[in-house]
């Protein structure tokens, strides 16, 4: 089968390679010319994805290559706009590209995360309106967890639902070619809502544990010990760890898609909005706590180690470390940034305060502990220092 994947970012490239490895002919289309030039040189930008030796994968900027696709998969960004509302412009532009270039009936699958109704009311309408080809449509939201060595595209169950039974069956057949567990659900709206709820569940639980970190500090008890104690209960409890907040392309963004859908339906999603607020405020909580501990930060040298949004990935999108740096600078600190995974950052240097924001394996923890008289650990990795 000829499979075309629109968007060769984290999700699209991983999917394209999985499909190519099981023998499909795969076109990887992206509007980013540098990205495609690198992919043509077999330079992958996704940790753990190797392109050498994969012959039936063709990266391209040329939309003509989408012609005669049997399956077209959309894997473009679905971020928030400046008002923190869904920005669907990439999805709409992907629809325009499909309308103009896919010239025979195809199965069109959306993997981009969006609110219930996106496949039915936005994607299928935008494409059908301009072509009348009667494509088949399915939703299969991607669940990949960057950097997770245990769960990958093969062993993570995949939700699939089409706008028709035929679309569901064809999409399930396709994913079964490289994924062990395909779960068919009754409508695309169920799959879309499940994806948003999975990430909202994380957002809300992380916010709750971050609130507990603040309460525990106020009560002068160690939050990590409280959590370890609670986690000895073998049922009805799931452990989440305190942190500087949530980052990346999914957890800080997807709940706002659910909240937006709720608002459109006239329902107040106050729980989701509150969780979002608590997580967004964590960097300034940490900056203020440190400032109180050291008698103010004005003019002090503060090293922030770990800039990306989570350990062992280089992705800076929505990273709470960046909000922490802003909050420290507002308090007058002279911030030094250290991250072995991010280009052009400083080595660990002597300073007044050192903060472990994200615990990459490649950060030298001993050097960090010795770099300053006051250390703050947001990750629970270091012992005998202040922290969350
Ligand atoms: N990254 C993750 O961990 C993850 C996990 C699950 C779901 N998702 C979801 O998957 C979707 C894609 O995320 P991602 O992380 O791969 O994004 P990304 O930013 O890494 O990649 C998206 C790619 O799409 C390209 N693009 C944008 N508009 C295009 C168009 N009209 N035609 C062709 N290419 C276009 C961009 O140039 C970019 O290379 C999003 O909806 C995201 O929420 C991401």
Tab-separated table of C-alpha atoms and ligand atoms in Angstrom:
chain	number	residue	atom	x	y	z
A	1	UNK	CA	0.000	0.000	0.000
A	2	UNK	CA	1.109	3.564	-0.587
A	3	UNK	CA	0.944	5.427	2.707
A	4	UNK	CA	1.451	9.200	2.907
A	5	UNK	CA	2.123	10.875	6.227
A	6	UNK	CA	1.503	14.635	6.399
A	7	UNK	CA	3.892	16.147	8.950
A	8	UNK	CA	7.283	14.548	9.637
A	9	UNK	CA	7.685	15.772	13.194
A	10	UNK	CA	7.924	13.603	16.246
A	11	UNK	CA	4.717	11.671	15.587
A	12	UNK	CA	4.723	11.606	11.788
A	13	UNK	CA	8.317	10.437	11.395
A	14	UNK	CA	7.943	7.698	14.023
A	15	UNK	CA	4.788	6.456	12.304
A	16	UNK	CA	6.307	6.663	8.803
A	17	UNK	CA	9.292	4.574	9.868
A	18	UNK	CA	7.127	1.969	11.624
A	19	UNK	CA	4.979	1.616	8.489
A	20	UNK	CA	7.999	1.463	6.161
A	21	UNK	CA	9.666	-1.194	8.302
A	22	UNK	CA	6.752	-3.590	7.764
A	23	UNK	CA	6.915	-3.114	3.995
A	24	UNK	CA	4.507	-0.280	3.131
A	25	UNK	CA	5.648	2.282	0.559
A	26	UNK	CA	5.753	5.480	2.654
A	27	UNK	CA	5.811	9.119	1.578
A	28	UNK	CA	6.785	11.445	4.419
A	29	UNK	CA	5.536	14.913	3.469
A	30	UNK	CA	6.395	18.095	5.373
A	31	UNK	CA	6.348	21.808	4.543
A	32	UNK	CA	9.639	22.336	6.403
A	33	UNK	CA	12.398	22.238	3.762
A	34	UNK	CA	15.353	21.924	6.166
A	35	UNK	CA	13.700	19.021	7.925
A	36	UNK	CA	13.120	17.172	4.662
A	37	UNK	CA	16.696	17.867	3.442
A	38	UNK	CA	18.011	16.321	6.662
A	39	UNK	CA	15.684	13.336	6.381
A	40	UNK	CA	16.875	12.797	2.792
A	41	UNK	CA	20.405	12.610	4.234
A	42	UNK	CA	19.000	9.982	6.665
A	43	UNK	CA	19.469	12.375	9.593
A	44	UNK	CA	16.658	11.742	12.045
A	45	UNK	CA	15.599	14.432	14.528
A	46	UNK	CA	13.735	11.975	16.767
A	47	UNK	CA	15.596	10.103	19.514
A	48	UNK	CA	15.579	6.374	18.832
A	49	UNK	CA	14.435	6.601	15.180
A	50	UNK	CA	17.090	5.427	12.689
A	51	UNK	CA	16.664	5.987	8.950
A	52	UNK	CA	19.668	4.092	7.623
A	53	UNK	CA	18.674	1.014	5.656
A	54	UNK	CA	14.980	1.952	5.253
A	55	UNK	CA	14.518	2.037	1.484
A	56	UNK	CA	10.762	2.310	1.065
A	57	UNK	CA	10.544	5.648	2.906
A	58	UNK	CA	10.606	8.806	0.774
A	59	UNK	CA	10.756	12.184	2.572
A	60	UNK	CA	9.441	15.037	0.434
A	61	UNK	CA	8.340	18.682	0.293
A	62	UNK	CA	6.529	18.043	-2.968
A	63	UNK	CA	2.771	17.643	-2.452
A	64	UNK	CA	2.476	16.041	-5.938
A	65	UNK	CA	3.976	12.924	-4.356
A	66	UNK	CA	0.731	12.389	-2.409
A	67	UNK	CA	-1.105	11.413	-5.595
A	68	UNK	CA	-2.436	7.817	-5.647
A	69	UNK	CA	-2.043	7.347	-1.896
A	70	UNK	CA	-4.109	4.504	-0.459
A	71	UNK	CA	-3.900	5.932	3.046
A	72	UNK	CA	-3.108	9.518	4.094
A	73	UNK	CA	-2.294	10.146	7.742
A	74	UNK	CA	-2.371	13.608	9.269
A	75	UNK	CA	0.255	14.241	11.989
A	76	UNK	CA	0.538	18.032	12.168
A	77	UNK	CA	0.741	20.258	15.265
A	78	UNK	CA	-2.394	21.200	17.204
A	79	UNK	CA	-1.070	23.899	19.547
A	80	UNK	CA	-2.827	26.703	21.423
A	81	UNK	CA	-3.017	30.259	20.134
A	82	UNK	CA	-2.054	33.304	22.196
A	83	UNK	CA	-5.427	33.171	24.022
A	84	UNK	CA	-4.800	29.491	24.860
A	85	UNK	CA	-7.539	28.393	22.449
A	86	UNK	CA	-7.066	25.543	19.913
A	87	UNK	CA	-5.050	26.626	16.874
A	88	UNK	CA	-6.424	24.437	14.081
A	89	UNK	CA	-4.596	26.240	11.270
A	90	UNK	CA	-2.130	23.367	10.656
A	91	UNK	CA	-4.962	20.846	10.437
A	92	UNK	CA	-6.833	23.083	8.012
A	93	UNK	CA	-3.745	23.528	5.842
A	94	UNK	CA	-3.208	19.736	5.843
A	95	UNK	CA	-6.807	19.356	4.615
A	96	UNK	CA	-6.140	21.848	1.810
A	97	UNK	CA	-3.041	19.924	0.752
A	98	UNK	CA	-4.990	16.644	0.700
A	99	UNK	CA	-7.866	18.221	-1.261
A	100	UNK	CA	-5.552	19.535	-3.944
A	101	UNK	CA	-3.231	16.571	-4.292
A	102	UNK	CA	-4.885	13.251	-3.427
A	103	UNK	CA	-6.625	12.326	-6.645
A	104	UNK	CA	-8.205	8.950	-5.911
A	105	UNK	CA	-10.375	7.702	-3.061
A	106	UNK	CA	-8.218	7.147	0.028
A	107	UNK	CA	-8.523	6.365	3.710
A	108	UNK	CA	-7.690	9.557	5.590
A	109	UNK	CA	-6.648	9.091	9.197
A	110	UNK	CA	-6.120	11.855	11.727
A	111	UNK	CA	-3.472	11.211	14.401
A	112	UNK	CA	-3.202	14.832	15.544
A	113	UNK	CA	-4.743	15.451	18.942
A	114	UNK	CA	-7.935	17.501	18.896
A	115	UNK	CA	-11.369	17.761	20.471
A	116	UNK	CA	-14.323	15.446	19.729
A	117	UNK	CA	-15.881	16.260	16.368
A	118	UNK	CA	-12.652	17.324	14.664
A	119	UNK	CA	-12.610	14.395	12.203
A	120	UNK	CA	-16.325	14.584	11.423
A	121	UNK	CA	-16.958	18.336	11.409
A	122	UNK	CA	-13.634	19.823	10.399
A	123	UNK	CA	-11.435	17.354	8.519
A	124	UNK	CA	-14.014	15.405	6.516
A	125	UNK	CA	-15.990	18.567	5.691
A	126	UNK	CA	-12.937	20.564	4.616
A	127	UNK	CA	-11.720	17.801	2.349
A	128	UNK	CA	-15.057	16.636	0.926
A	129	UNK	CA	-16.193	20.178	0.250
A	130	UNK	CA	-13.508	20.756	-2.287
A	131	UNK	CA	-13.184	17.346	-3.961
A	132	UNK	CA	-16.294	15.169	-3.646
A	133	UNK	CA	-14.118	12.027	-3.892
A	134	UNK	CA	-15.875	10.246	-0.998
A	135	UNK	CA	-12.742	9.404	0.927
A	136	UNK	CA	-12.994	7.197	4.010
A	137	UNK	CA	-12.146	8.828	7.358
A	138	UNK	CA	-10.820	7.514	10.655
A	139	UNK	CA	-9.354	8.900	13.857
A	140	UNK	CA	-6.464	7.235	15.648
A	141	UNK	CA	-4.923	9.638	18.158
A	142	UNK	CA	-1.216	9.036	18.779
A	143	UNK	CA	-0.262	8.137	22.367
A	144	UNK	CA	3.538	8.010	22.083
A	145	UNK	CA	5.526	9.037	25.180
A	146	UNK	CA	8.901	10.508	24.105
A	147	UNK	CA	11.854	8.872	25.805
A	148	UNK	CA	9.785	5.967	27.192
A	149	UNK	CA	11.885	2.847	26.642
A	150	UNK	CA	9.146	0.430	27.733
A	151	UNK	CA	6.121	1.584	25.766
A	152	UNK	CA	6.420	2.228	22.035
A	153	UNK	CA	4.353	2.207	18.877
A	154	UNK	CA	4.338	-1.584	18.705
A	155	UNK	CA	3.178	-2.424	22.211
A	156	UNK	CA	1.038	0.627	23.114
A	157	UNK	CA	-2.635	-0.185	22.373
A	158	UNK	CA	-4.022	2.041	19.651
A	159	UNK	CA	-7.559	3.433	19.492
A	160	UNK	CA	-9.219	3.434	16.090
A	161	UNK	CA	-12.662	4.578	14.898
A	162	UNK	CA	-13.941	5.509	11.456
A	163	UNK	CA	-16.842	7.568	10.217
A	164	UNK	CA	-18.055	4.287	8.655
A	165	UNK	CA	-17.532	0.581	9.438
A	166	UNK	CA	-15.445	0.252	6.297
A	167	UNK	CA	-13.135	3.061	7.445
A	168	UNK	CA	-12.800	1.508	10.923
A	169	UNK	CA	-11.915	-1.905	9.467
A	170	UNK	CA	-9.392	-0.523	6.971
A	171	UNK	CA	-7.715	1.648	9.597
A	172	UNK	CA	-7.588	-1.273	12.056
A	173	UNK	CA	-6.006	-3.495	9.364
A	174	UNK	CA	-3.374	-0.883	8.633
A	175	UNK	CA	-2.372	-0.345	12.289
A	176	UNK	CA	-2.397	-4.090	12.937
A	177	UNK	CA	0.490	-4.351	10.472
A	178	UNK	CA	2.858	-2.805	13.058
A	179	UNK	CA	0.931	-2.469	16.321
A	180	UNK	CA	0.112	-5.449	18.578
A	181	UNK	CA	-3.156	-4.159	20.062
A	182	UNK	CA	-5.681	-2.224	18.017
A	183	UNK	CA	-8.791	-1.218	19.953
A	184	UNK	CA	-11.826	-0.322	17.845
A	185	UNK	CA	-14.205	2.124	19.501
A	186	UNK	CA	-17.695	3.073	18.410
A	187	UNK	CA	-17.015	6.556	17.001
A	188	UNK	CA	-14.156	8.963	16.259
A	189	UNK	CA	-15.550	11.233	18.980
A	190	UNK	CA	-14.919	8.491	21.591
A	191	UNK	CA	-11.305	8.093	20.410
A	192	UNK	CA	-10.754	11.871	20.321
A	193	UNK	CA	-12.244	12.383	23.793
A	194	UNK	CA	-10.323	9.429	25.262
A	195	UNK	CA	-7.032	10.899	24.076
A	196	UNK	CA	-7.827	14.283	25.623
A	197	UNK	CA	-8.969	12.694	28.864
A	198	UNK	CA	-5.802	10.582	29.174
A	199	UNK	CA	-3.665	13.707	29.159
A	200	UNK	CA	-6.127	15.689	31.274
A	201	UNK	CA	-5.929	12.901	33.862
A	202	UNK	CA	-2.160	13.458	34.021
A	203	UNK	CA	-2.482	17.242	34.107
A	204	UNK	CA	-4.986	17.150	36.983
A	205	UNK	CA	-3.060	14.583	39.038
A	206	UNK	CA	0.220	16.431	38.565
A	207	UNK	CA	-1.469	19.661	39.670
A	208	UNK	CA	-2.885	17.919	42.732
A	209	UNK	CA	0.498	16.532	43.749
A	210	UNK	CA	2.088	19.932	43.129
A	211	UNK	CA	-0.485	21.437	45.464
A	212	UNK	CA	0.381	18.735	48.008
A	213	UNK	CA	4.069	19.731	47.678
A	214	UNK	CA	3.141	23.282	48.647
A	215	UNK	CA	0.915	22.129	51.526
A	216	UNK	CA	3.614	19.739	52.813
A	217	UNK	CA	6.227	22.473	52.767
A	218	UNK	CA	3.863	24.723	54.756
A	219	UNK	CA	3.338	21.895	57.283
A	220	UNK	CA	7.077	21.155	57.394
A	221	UNK	CA	6.766	17.550	56.236
A	222	UNK	CA	8.530	15.883	53.328
A	223	UNK	CA	6.145	15.475	50.373
A	224	UNK	CA	8.140	12.610	48.841
A	225	UNK	CA	7.885	10.630	52.086
A	226	UNK	CA	4.142	11.294	52.194
A	227	UNK	CA	3.812	9.974	48.645
A	228	UNK	CA	5.964	6.897	49.283
A	229	UNK	CA	3.838	6.142	52.324
A	230	UNK	CA	0.569	6.591	50.406
A	231	UNK	CA	1.894	4.404	47.592
A	232	UNK	CA	2.151	1.401	49.901
A	233	UNK	CA	-1.643	1.139	49.534
A	234	UNK	CA	-2.074	-1.584	46.904
A	235	UNK	CA	-5.427	-0.360	45.544
A	236	UNK	CA	-7.181	2.924	44.800
A	237	UNK	CA	-4.031	5.077	44.701
A	238	UNK	CA	-1.717	6.003	41.838
A	239	UNK	CA	1.516	7.827	42.569
A	240	UNK	CA	2.379	11.066	40.761
A	241	UNK	CA	5.489	13.086	41.620
A	242	UNK	CA	5.797	16.820	42.263
A	243	UNK	CA	7.645	18.819	39.617
A	244	UNK	CA	8.202	22.271	38.231
A	245	UNK	CA	5.018	21.834	36.197
A	246	UNK	CA	4.091	20.187	32.921
A	247	UNK	CA	5.632	20.738	29.505
A	248	UNK	CA	5.920	19.408	25.988
A	249	UNK	CA	3.389	19.380	23.227
A	250	UNK	CA	0.684	17.396	25.009
A	251	UNK	CA	0.008	17.623	28.750
A	252	UNK	CA	-0.118	21.453	29.004
A	253	UNK	CA	-2.066	21.744	25.741
A	254	UNK	CA	-4.558	18.884	25.365
A	255	UNK	CA	-6.660	19.660	28.480
A	256	UNK	CA	-7.314	23.115	27.025
A	257	UNK	CA	-8.786	21.398	23.940
A	258	UNK	CA	-11.174	19.502	26.223
A	259	UNK	CA	-11.993	22.621	28.174
A	260	UNK	CA	-12.630	24.503	24.891
A	261	UNK	CA	-15.005	21.757	23.712
A	262	UNK	CA	-16.772	21.907	27.081
A	263	UNK	CA	-17.127	25.688	26.854
A	264	UNK	CA	-18.639	25.365	23.360
A	265	UNK	CA	-21.148	22.899	24.775
A	266	UNK	CA	-22.004	25.376	27.553
A	267	UNK	CA	-20.286	23.331	30.268
A	268	UNK	CA	-17.886	24.763	32.819
A	269	UNK	CA	-14.580	22.798	32.932
A	270	UNK	CA	-13.401	24.535	36.096
A	271	UNK	CA	-11.485	21.512	37.401
A	272	UNK	CA	-9.363	21.316	34.229
A	273	UNK	CA	-8.772	25.064	34.178
A	274	UNK	CA	-7.703	25.078	37.835
A	275	UNK	CA	-5.214	22.230	37.256
A	276	UNK	CA	-3.755	24.176	34.359
A	277	UNK	CA	-3.380	27.273	36.552
A	278	UNK	CA	-1.718	25.394	39.422
A	279	UNK	CA	0.840	23.800	37.099
A	280	UNK	CA	1.531	27.083	35.303
A	281	UNK	CA	2.163	28.772	38.680
A	282	UNK	CA	4.683	26.174	39.922
A	283	UNK	CA	7.763	27.918	38.418
A	284	UNK	CA	6.930	31.163	40.179
A	285	UNK	CA	6.160	29.255	43.431
A	286	UNK	CA	9.655	27.689	43.211
A	287	UNK	CA	11.356	31.020	42.387
A	288	UNK	CA	9.647	32.735	45.341
A	289	UNK	CA	10.436	29.887	47.727
A	290	UNK	CA	14.125	30.013	46.787
A	291	UNK	CA	14.141	33.792	47.066
A	292	UNK	CA	12.700	33.559	50.615
A	293	UNK	CA	15.276	30.930	51.592
A	294	UNK	CA	18.302	32.927	50.403
A	295	UNK	CA	17.148	36.394	51.412
A	296	UNK	CA	16.266	37.651	47.942
A	297	UNK	CA	17.665	36.923	44.490
A	298	UNK	CA	18.525	40.412	43.304
A	299	UNK	CA	21.990	40.309	41.683
A	300	UNK	CA	22.572	36.658	42.657
A	301	UNK	CA	24.017	34.136	40.190
A	302	UNK	CA	21.483	31.315	39.756
A	303	UNK	CA	22.241	28.210	37.707
A	304	UNK	CA	19.241	26.379	36.217
A	305	UNK	CA	20.147	22.826	35.165
A	306	UNK	CA	17.747	21.089	32.757
A	307	UNK	CA	15.919	23.337	30.312
A	308	UNK	CA	13.798	20.889	28.339
A	309	UNK	CA	10.405	19.761	29.567
A	310	UNK	CA	11.410	16.333	30.787
A	311	UNK	CA	14.398	14.154	31.545
A	312	UNK	CA	16.526	12.874	28.672
A	313	UNK	CA	14.664	14.647	25.855
A	314	UNK	CA	15.823	17.862	24.167
A	315	UNK	CA	12.335	19.276	23.510
A	316	UNK	CA	11.924	22.823	24.891
A	317	UNK	CA	8.260	23.242	23.949
A	318	UNK	CA	6.136	24.618	26.807
A	319	UNK	CA	8.998	23.778	29.193
A	320	UNK	CA	8.358	24.952	32.783
A	321	UNK	CA	12.133	25.591	33.099
A	322	UNK	CA	11.701	28.532	30.735
A	323	UNK	CA	8.945	29.946	32.976
A	324	UNK	CA	11.243	29.415	35.973
A	325	UNK	CA	14.005	31.415	34.277
A	326	UNK	CA	11.539	34.255	33.623
A	327	UNK	CA	10.358	34.192	37.250
A	328	UNK	CA	13.951	34.224	38.578
A	329	UNK	CA	14.848	37.127	36.302
A	330	UNK	CA	11.817	39.088	37.478
A	331	UNK	CA	13.241	38.693	41.007
A	332	UNK	CA	16.546	40.178	39.800
A	333	UNK	CA	18.598	36.979	39.465
A	334	UNK	CA	21.420	36.642	36.962
A	335	UNK	CA	20.444	33.273	35.429
A	336	UNK	CA	22.939	30.797	33.954
A	337	UNK	CA	21.397	28.049	31.819
A	338	UNK	CA	22.840	24.546	31.715
A	339	UNK	CA	21.542	21.621	29.653
A	340	UNK	CA	23.792	19.035	27.992
A	341	UNK	CA	20.977	18.267	25.499
A	342	UNK	CA	20.399	21.877	24.416
A	343	UNK	CA	22.918	23.715	22.209
A	344	UNK	CA	24.728	26.861	23.358
A	345	UNK	CA	24.150	26.516	27.078
A	346	UNK	CA	26.730	27.109	29.812
A	347	UNK	CA	28.721	24.429	31.649
A	348	UNK	CA	28.107	24.089	35.397
A	349	UNK	CA	29.852	27.065	37.054
A	350	UNK	CA	30.212	28.385	40.590
A	351	UNK	CA	27.126	30.365	41.604
A	352	UNK	CA	24.986	31.447	44.578
A	353	UNK	CA	22.061	29.126	43.890
A	354	UNK	CA	21.845	25.984	41.734
A	355	UNK	CA	18.491	24.503	40.714
A	356	UNK	CA	17.998	21.019	39.301
A	357	UNK	CA	14.917	21.664	37.190
A	358	UNK	CA	15.000	18.488	35.074
A	359	UNK	CA	17.231	15.498	35.867
A	360	UNK	CA	18.807	14.400	32.559
A	361	UNK	CA	21.185	11.465	33.084
A	362	UNK	CA	23.885	13.561	31.415
A	363	UNK	CA	23.793	16.346	34.046
A	364	UNK	CA	26.746	15.901	36.427
A	365	UNK	CA	24.861	15.860	39.744
A	366	UNK	CA	27.995	15.926	41.872
A	367	UNK	CA	29.359	18.988	40.089
A	368	UNK	CA	25.948	20.614	40.483
A	369	UNK	CA	25.808	19.967	44.239
A	370	UNK	CA	29.305	21.440	44.609
A	371	UNK	CA	28.562	24.504	42.502
A	372	UNK	CA	26.632	26.556	45.074
A	373	UNK	CA	26.013	26.916	48.816
A	374	UNK	CA	22.246	26.555	48.219
A	375	UNK	CA	20.780	23.807	45.990
A	376	UNK	CA	17.109	23.364	45.105
A	377	UNK	CA	15.935	20.087	43.546
A	378	UNK	CA	12.633	20.064	41.633
A	379	UNK	CA	13.029	16.397	40.689
A	380	UNK	CA	13.440	14.315	43.861
A	381	UNK	CA	16.809	13.071	42.563
A	382	UNK	CA	19.239	14.690	45.034
A	383	UNK	CA	19.451	13.968	48.747
A	384	UNK	CA	19.850	16.385	51.669
A	385	UNK	CA	19.008	19.514	49.682
A	386	UNK	CA	15.965	21.783	49.560
A	387	UNK	CA	13.360	20.863	46.988
A	388	UNK	CA	9.934	19.666	45.958
B	1	LIG	N1	5.094	14.707	20.407
B	1	LIG	C1	4.373	13.920	21.157
B	1	LIG	O1	4.858	13.358	22.133
B	1	LIG	C2	2.932	13.608	20.809
B	1	LIG	C3	2.331	12.496	21.406
B	1	LIG	C4	1.019	12.204	21.090
B	1	LIG	C5	0.307	13.037	20.219
B	1	LIG	N2	0.920	14.131	19.677
B	1	LIG	C6	0.129	14.951	18.755
B	1	LIG	O2	0.542	14.663	17.418
B	1	LIG	C7	0.465	15.843	16.592
B	1	LIG	C8	1.821	16.126	15.971
B	1	LIG	O3	2.745	16.369	17.021
B	1	LIG	P1	4.314	16.352	16.798
B	1	LIG	O4	4.925	16.315	18.154
B	1	LIG	O5	4.700	15.330	15.802
B	1	LIG	O6	4.533	17.806	16.170
B	1	LIG	P2	5.880	18.389	15.521
B	1	LIG	O7	5.820	19.843	15.682
B	1	LIG	O8	7.069	17.613	16.035
B	1	LIG	O9	5.755	18.028	13.985
B	1	LIG	C9	4.741	18.478	13.167
B	1	LIG	C10	5.277	18.622	11.748
B	1	LIG	O10	4.191	18.979	10.917
B	1	LIG	C11	4.685	19.868	9.932
B	1	LIG	N3	3.559	20.567	9.341
B	1	LIG	C12	2.799	21.565	9.852
B	1	LIG	N4	1.823	21.885	8.996
B	1	LIG	C13	1.957	21.059	7.929
B	1	LIG	C14	1.245	20.891	6.717
B	1	LIG	N5	0.170	21.614	6.455
B	1	LIG	N6	1.675	19.970	5.845
B	1	LIG	C15	2.778	19.211	6.125
B	1	LIG	N7	3.489	19.333	7.244
B	1	LIG	C16	3.074	20.226	8.146
B	1	LIG	C17	5.671	20.738	10.669
B	1	LIG	O11	6.580	21.342	9.766
B	1	LIG	C18	6.323	19.728	11.611
B	1	LIG	O12	7.510	19.180	11.049
B	1	LIG	C19	-0.051	16.945	17.511
B	1	LIG	O13	-1.435	17.013	17.424
B	1	LIG	C20	0.343	16.454	18.898
B	1	LIG	O14	-0.485	16.978	19.899
B	1	LIG	C21	2.219	14.421	19.934
